[in-house]
Short mmCIF file of C-alpha atoms in Angstrom, two decimals:
data_model
loop_
_atom_site.label_atom_id
_atom_site.label_comp_id
_atom_site.label_asym_id
_atom_site.label_seq_id
_atom_site.Cartn_x
_atom_site.Cartn_y
_atom_site.Cartn_z
CA MET A 27 -25.78 41.94 20.98
CA ASP A 28 -26.18 38.57 19.23
CA ALA A 29 -22.89 36.65 19.28
CA LYS A 30 -23.80 34.41 16.34
CA PHE A 31 -24.73 37.29 14.05
CA GLU A 32 -21.63 39.23 15.04
CA ARG A 33 -19.44 36.19 14.33
CA GLU A 34 -20.96 35.87 10.85
CA THR A 35 -20.47 39.53 9.98
CA THR A 36 -16.99 39.76 11.48
CA ALA A 37 -15.90 36.78 9.39
CA VAL A 38 -16.92 38.72 6.27
CA ILE A 39 -15.71 42.25 6.99
CA GLY A 40 -12.98 41.56 9.54
CA GLU A 41 -14.53 43.60 12.34
CA ALA A 42 -17.84 44.44 13.96
CA MET A 43 -20.27 46.31 11.71
CA HIS A 44 -20.07 50.09 11.65
CA CYS A 45 -22.15 52.74 9.97
CA THR A 46 -20.36 54.32 6.99
CA GLU A 47 -22.51 57.43 6.39
CA ILE A 48 -25.81 59.09 7.22
CA ASP A 49 -27.35 59.19 3.77
CA CYS A 50 -30.91 58.81 5.10
CA ILE A 51 -32.62 59.68 8.36
CA GLN A 52 -35.75 57.62 8.94
CA VAL A 53 -38.24 59.34 11.22
CA ASN A 54 -40.96 57.41 13.03
CA LEU A 55 -43.70 59.96 13.71
CA GLY A 56 -45.59 57.67 16.07
CA LEU A 57 -47.55 54.44 16.36
CA ARG A 58 -51.08 55.60 15.62
CA CYS A 59 -52.38 53.77 12.57
CA ASN A 60 -55.77 53.13 11.01
CA GLN A 61 -54.89 49.41 10.77
CA SER A 62 -53.51 46.65 12.98
CA CYS A 63 -51.60 44.52 10.46
CA GLY A 64 -50.62 40.99 11.41
CA HIS A 65 -46.99 41.46 10.35
CA CYS A 66 -46.39 44.85 12.02
CA HIS A 67 -43.09 44.84 13.90
CA LEU A 68 -44.10 48.02 15.77
CA GLU A 69 -47.55 46.77 16.79
CA ALA A 70 -49.12 50.02 15.55
CA SER A 71 -52.90 50.42 15.80
CA PRO A 72 -55.70 53.00 16.09
CA ASP A 73 -55.33 52.77 19.89
CA ARG A 74 -51.68 53.91 20.04
CA SER A 75 -51.06 57.51 21.06
CA GLU A 76 -47.27 57.94 20.73
CA ALA A 77 -46.54 60.93 18.47
CA MET A 78 -43.63 63.24 17.67
CA ASP A 79 -44.05 66.89 18.67
CA TRP A 80 -42.88 69.95 16.74
CA PRO A 81 -39.72 70.62 18.82
CA ALA A 82 -38.53 67.09 17.98
CA MET A 83 -39.30 67.69 14.30
CA GLU A 84 -37.18 70.84 14.42
CA LEU A 85 -34.34 68.78 15.86
CA VAL A 86 -34.72 66.32 12.97
CA LEU A 87 -34.35 69.21 10.56
CA GLU A 88 -31.23 70.41 12.35
CA ALA A 89 -29.77 66.90 12.34
CA ALA A 90 -30.47 66.47 8.63
CA ARG A 91 -28.66 69.71 7.87
CA ALA A 92 -25.74 68.91 10.18
CA SER A 93 -25.22 65.44 8.73
CA ASP A 94 -25.69 66.55 5.13
CA CYS A 95 -28.05 63.63 4.61
CA ARG A 96 -29.78 63.19 1.26
CA GLN A 97 -33.24 62.03 2.31
CA VAL A 98 -35.64 62.05 5.24
CA ASP A 99 -37.80 58.91 5.21
CA ILE A 100 -41.04 59.40 7.16
CA THR A 101 -42.80 56.40 8.64
CA GLY A 102 -45.11 55.35 11.49
CA GLY A 103 -47.73 54.00 12.28
CA ALA A 104 -49.54 55.84 9.57
CA PRO A 105 -47.72 59.18 9.18
CA GLU A 106 -50.73 60.50 7.22
CA LEU A 107 -52.65 60.67 10.50
CA HIS A 108 -50.11 62.94 12.23
CA PRO A 109 -51.48 66.51 12.45
CA LEU A 110 -48.04 68.08 11.88
CA LEU A 111 -47.11 66.02 8.82
CA ARG A 112 -47.70 68.79 6.27
CA ARG A 113 -45.81 71.38 8.29
CA PHE A 114 -42.92 68.95 8.75
CA ILE A 115 -42.70 68.08 5.05
CA ALA A 116 -42.89 71.73 4.02
CA ALA A 117 -39.96 72.56 6.32
CA LEU A 118 -37.89 69.65 5.01
CA ARG A 119 -38.51 70.58 1.38
CA GLU A 120 -37.71 74.23 2.08
CA ALA A 121 -34.35 72.95 3.34
CA GLN A 122 -33.99 71.21 -0.06
CA LEU A 123 -34.06 67.72 1.45
CA GLU A 124 -35.56 64.77 -0.40
CA VAL A 125 -38.60 63.41 1.40
CA ALA A 126 -40.18 59.97 1.24
CA VAL A 127 -43.38 58.96 3.04
CA ARG A 128 -44.28 55.36 3.79
CA THR A 129 -48.03 55.14 3.34
CA SER A 130 -50.52 52.44 4.25
CA PHE A 131 -52.61 53.64 1.25
CA THR A 132 -55.82 53.26 3.24
CA ALA A 133 -54.84 56.10 5.60
CA LEU A 134 -55.14 58.44 2.60
CA LEU A 135 -58.89 57.76 2.69
CA GLU A 136 -59.26 58.75 6.35
CA PRO A 137 -61.00 62.02 7.34
CA GLY A 138 -58.54 64.91 7.21
CA ALA A 139 -56.23 63.16 4.74
CA GLU A 140 -58.37 63.72 1.65
CA THR A 141 -56.08 66.39 0.16
CA LEU A 142 -52.77 64.79 1.12
CA PRO A 143 -52.16 63.29 -2.34
CA GLU A 144 -52.24 66.76 -3.90
CA PHE A 145 -49.97 68.06 -1.13
CA PHE A 146 -47.51 65.24 -1.76
CA ARG A 147 -47.49 66.01 -5.48
CA GLU A 148 -46.97 69.73 -4.88
CA HIS A 149 -43.95 69.04 -2.67
CA ARG A 150 -42.57 66.22 -4.84
CA VAL A 151 -42.72 63.67 -2.03
CA ALA A 152 -41.70 60.13 -2.98
CA LEU A 153 -44.27 57.57 -1.83
CA ILE A 154 -43.70 54.01 -0.65
CA GLY A 155 -46.98 52.14 -0.24
CA SER A 156 -47.67 48.88 1.55
CA LEU A 157 -49.36 46.30 -0.68
CA PRO A 158 -48.11 42.96 0.61
CA CYS A 159 -49.57 40.99 -2.30
CA TYR A 160 -51.28 41.57 -5.65
CA LEU A 161 -54.06 39.14 -4.63
CA GLN A 162 -57.00 40.35 -2.56
CA ALA A 163 -57.29 37.30 -0.29
CA ASN A 164 -53.69 37.56 0.90
CA VAL A 165 -53.83 41.31 1.54
CA ASP A 166 -57.10 41.15 3.46
CA ALA A 167 -55.85 38.21 5.53
CA GLN A 168 -52.76 40.14 6.58
CA ARG A 169 -54.18 43.66 6.89
CA GLY A 170 -57.92 43.31 7.46
CA GLU A 171 -61.09 42.74 5.43
CA GLY A 172 -61.62 45.33 2.70
CA THR A 173 -58.05 46.62 2.84
CA TYR A 174 -57.20 45.49 -0.69
CA GLN A 175 -60.00 47.39 -2.41
CA ARG A 176 -59.39 50.49 -0.29
CA SER A 177 -55.68 50.34 -1.12
CA LEU A 178 -56.43 50.15 -4.84
CA LYS A 179 -58.80 53.10 -4.53
CA ALA A 180 -56.05 55.22 -2.98
CA MET A 181 -53.53 53.97 -5.53
CA ARG A 182 -55.86 54.91 -8.39
CA ARG A 183 -56.14 58.45 -7.07
CA LEU A 184 -52.36 58.74 -6.85
CA ASN A 185 -52.05 57.46 -10.42
CA VAL A 186 -54.44 60.17 -11.61
CA LEU A 187 -52.14 62.76 -10.03
CA GLY A 188 -49.12 61.29 -11.83
CA TYR A 189 -47.70 59.03 -9.13
CA GLY A 190 -46.28 55.85 -10.57
CA ARG A 191 -46.49 57.34 -14.07
CA GLU A 192 -44.21 60.39 -13.95
CA ARG A 193 -40.52 60.07 -13.18
CA GLU A 194 -40.49 62.82 -10.56
CA LEU A 195 -43.45 61.24 -8.73
CA PRO A 196 -42.26 57.75 -7.73
CA LEU A 197 -44.72 55.31 -6.19
CA ASP A 198 -43.04 52.16 -4.92
CA LEU A 199 -44.93 49.19 -3.51
CA VAL A 200 -43.79 47.06 -0.57
CA HIS A 201 -44.31 43.30 -0.43
CA ASN A 202 -44.23 41.37 2.86
CA PRO A 203 -44.59 37.57 2.86
CA THR A 204 -47.81 36.31 4.41
CA GLY A 205 -46.12 33.51 6.36
CA PRO A 206 -42.83 32.16 7.78
CA PHE A 207 -40.84 32.19 4.56
CA LEU A 208 -38.59 34.54 2.58
CA PRO A 209 -39.83 36.86 -0.17
CA PRO A 210 -39.49 35.50 -3.71
CA ASN A 211 -37.19 37.02 -6.31
CA GLN A 212 -37.98 40.73 -6.41
CA GLU A 213 -37.79 41.16 -10.19
CA THR A 214 -40.00 38.15 -10.86
CA LEU A 215 -42.57 39.22 -8.29
CA GLU A 216 -42.56 42.77 -9.61
CA ALA A 217 -43.50 41.44 -13.03
CA ASP A 218 -46.41 39.52 -11.46
CA TYR A 219 -47.59 42.66 -9.65
CA ARG A 220 -47.48 44.67 -12.88
CA LEU A 221 -49.36 42.03 -14.83
CA GLU A 222 -52.18 41.82 -12.30
CA LEU A 223 -52.50 45.48 -11.34
CA GLU A 224 -52.20 46.88 -14.86
CA ARG A 225 -54.27 44.23 -16.62
CA SER A 226 -57.06 43.92 -14.07
CA PHE A 227 -57.23 47.45 -12.65
CA GLY A 228 -55.24 49.78 -14.91
CA LEU A 229 -52.96 50.73 -12.00
CA PHE A 230 -49.29 51.69 -12.22
CA PHE A 231 -46.34 51.85 -9.85
CA THR A 232 -42.63 52.62 -10.13
CA ARG A 233 -41.00 49.55 -8.60
CA LEU A 234 -41.58 46.80 -6.07
CA GLN A 235 -39.66 46.44 -2.83
CA THR A 236 -39.60 43.02 -1.16
CA VAL A 237 -39.06 43.05 2.61
CA THR A 238 -38.45 40.07 4.89
CA ASN A 239 -40.68 39.89 7.96
CA MET A 240 -38.67 40.32 11.15
CA PRO A 241 -39.25 37.85 14.01
CA ILE A 242 -40.41 40.67 16.30
CA GLY A 243 -43.69 42.39 17.15
CA ARG A 244 -46.96 40.87 15.96
CA PHE A 245 -45.20 38.60 13.48
CA LEU A 246 -43.22 37.02 16.31
CA THR A 247 -46.45 36.52 18.27
CA ALA A 248 -47.91 34.71 15.25
CA LEU A 249 -44.79 32.56 14.82
CA ARG A 250 -45.00 31.45 18.43
CA ALA A 251 -48.73 30.79 18.23
CA GLN A 252 -48.10 28.53 15.23
CA GLY A 253 -45.11 26.85 16.88
CA VAL A 254 -42.77 27.75 14.01
CA GLU A 255 -40.48 30.38 15.53
CA PRO A 256 -37.40 28.09 15.71
CA ALA A 257 -37.94 26.91 12.13
CA TYR A 258 -38.28 30.47 10.84
CA ARG A 259 -35.17 31.63 12.66
CA GLN A 260 -33.31 28.66 11.15
CA ILE A 261 -34.41 29.76 7.67
CA LEU A 262 -33.05 33.26 8.30
CA GLU A 263 -29.75 32.02 9.70
CA SER A 264 -29.15 29.31 7.09
CA THR A 265 -29.69 31.73 4.20
CA PHE A 266 -27.31 34.40 5.55
CA ASN A 267 -26.00 36.34 2.55
CA PRO A 268 -22.61 38.03 3.12
CA ASN A 269 -23.13 40.15 0.00
CA SER A 270 -26.03 41.92 1.72
CA LEU A 271 -23.92 43.63 4.38
CA ASP A 272 -22.89 46.70 2.38
CA GLY A 273 -26.50 47.56 1.58
CA LEU A 274 -28.01 47.32 5.06
CA ILE A 275 -29.95 50.42 6.10
CA CYS A 276 -28.08 50.59 9.42
CA ARG A 277 -24.82 51.19 7.56
CA HIS A 278 -26.14 54.17 5.64
CA GLY A 279 -28.59 55.86 7.93
CA LEU A 280 -30.15 56.46 11.29
CA SER A 281 -33.61 55.97 12.75
CA VAL A 282 -35.36 58.50 15.01
CA ARG A 283 -38.18 57.61 17.39
CA TRP A 284 -41.10 59.99 18.06
CA ASP A 285 -39.43 61.13 21.30
CA GLY A 286 -36.11 61.96 19.61
CA ALA A 287 -34.24 58.83 20.69
CA LEU A 288 -31.80 57.44 18.10
CA PHE A 289 -31.57 53.88 16.75
CA ASP A 290 -29.62 52.04 14.07
CA CYS A 291 -32.84 51.03 12.29
CA ASP A 292 -36.61 50.88 12.69
CA PHE A 293 -36.39 47.25 13.86
CA ASN A 294 -34.02 48.15 16.69
CA LEU A 295 -36.43 51.01 17.46
CA ALA A 296 -39.26 48.51 17.82
CA LEU A 297 -37.15 46.50 20.28
CA GLY A 298 -35.95 49.54 22.22
CA MET A 299 -32.32 48.83 21.27
CA GLY A 300 -30.91 52.35 21.01
CA VAL A 301 -27.52 53.32 19.61
CA HIS A 302 -24.75 52.96 22.16
CA HIS A 303 -20.99 52.31 22.34
CA GLY A 304 -20.58 55.85 23.61
CA VAL A 305 -22.28 57.78 20.79
CA PRO A 306 -25.09 60.32 21.39
CA ASN A 307 -28.43 58.54 21.71
CA HIS A 308 -30.82 61.47 21.32
CA LEU A 309 -31.44 64.26 18.82
CA ASP A 310 -30.67 66.93 21.41
CA ARG A 311 -27.09 65.61 21.56
CA PHE A 312 -26.70 64.95 17.83
CA GLU A 313 -23.07 64.67 16.65
CA PRO A 314 -22.93 63.80 12.93
CA LEU A 315 -19.33 62.58 12.79
CA GLU A 316 -19.67 60.28 15.78
CA LEU A 317 -22.99 58.88 14.62
CA ALA A 318 -21.85 58.42 11.02
CA GLY A 319 -19.07 56.09 12.15
CA ARG A 320 -20.83 54.40 15.05
CA LYS A 321 -20.63 50.70 15.86
CA ILE A 322 -24.00 49.11 15.07
CA VAL A 323 -26.10 47.39 17.73
CA THR A 324 -27.11 43.95 16.46
CA GLY A 325 -29.40 41.14 17.59
CA ALA A 326 -30.71 37.78 16.44
CA HIS A 327 -33.39 39.56 14.38
CA CYS A 328 -30.64 41.03 12.17
CA PHE A 329 -30.48 37.72 10.31
CA GLY A 330 -33.77 38.85 8.74
CA CYS A 331 -32.09 41.69 6.85
CA THR A 332 -29.23 39.48 5.63
CA ALA A 333 -31.28 36.43 4.58
CA GLY A 334 -31.68 35.43 0.94
CA HIS A 335 -31.46 38.44 -1.35
CA GLY A 336 -31.11 40.77 1.64
CA SER A 337 -33.71 43.21 2.87
CA GLY A 338 -33.02 46.94 2.96
CA CYS A 339 -35.02 50.16 3.04
CA ARG A 340 -35.29 50.01 -0.76
CA GLY A 341 -36.20 46.35 -1.03
CA ALA A 342 -34.00 43.36 -1.91
CA ILE A 343 -30.37 44.45 -1.55
CA SER A 344 -29.20 42.30 -4.46
CA ALA A 345 -31.71 44.00 -6.77
CA VAL A 346 -30.71 47.48 -5.59
CA ALA A 347 -27.02 46.71 -6.10
CA ALA A 348 -27.68 45.41 -9.61
CA ALA A 349 -29.67 48.53 -10.51
CA GLN A 350 -26.85 50.79 -9.31
CA ALA A 351 -24.08 48.83 -11.06
#
């Protein structure tokens, strides 16, 4: 628990932060990935072997039904590389749950994933793809040489299938800053993305999501190597936005690790900070009412989600709020 963050939030809402509903269950299928991105808070890579098994996936399905959640958000690692992904999605859709998959784009080009785009379209899976910048140099610097062109290749294939062009096939892009600074205005940056991707490559997407880099994982290692960790934390703390609190993912959902352990968010998952304060901490003890009203476990990294325009699972919180108004 971070005393400074809790003081800030308590001053706004009059008490410690609590979850208000389980609208979304985010499921981390494991840490195997075809990339080793410099900003990855989970430190995923091709060498990681953690992976969710089918019994745990069945428990996710039971939890989603019990909590009456709207959406299951599937992430990793690269979930495309998990051998049970298709079976899992099919079961979720049969239960009439909305499904979103967070894709690295390039994983769709890996052996065995060639027909995943058609599978996603058939099951009306919403896609959220990582493209941290619309410029090649920045993407390749953050995610590896050649990543930009491979990402555009995968994006083009999705466009051909209707993703990013048809309303029922959303394709959102995710922007992460390349250094120790906050994302720019989401609407302005989205316009820049559209201009470059449509004009230069004829590529389309639904909307852009800007996400602040958390001072954890590989990004924290880079901050320390550059000697700028204190300065970056000061940026996050000094730009604390009280209007972001209602839109935080921890207040509207729950995160599940590959082994069934429960967390308030994927960042707490990365740090091993499970739910506590007496609520069930594993899928095999899932209690929807207790978990929907749980007290949230916070830390110094939480200033990342409340900095500037706010950073939620759907991008800048201020932009999401404006769109829903």
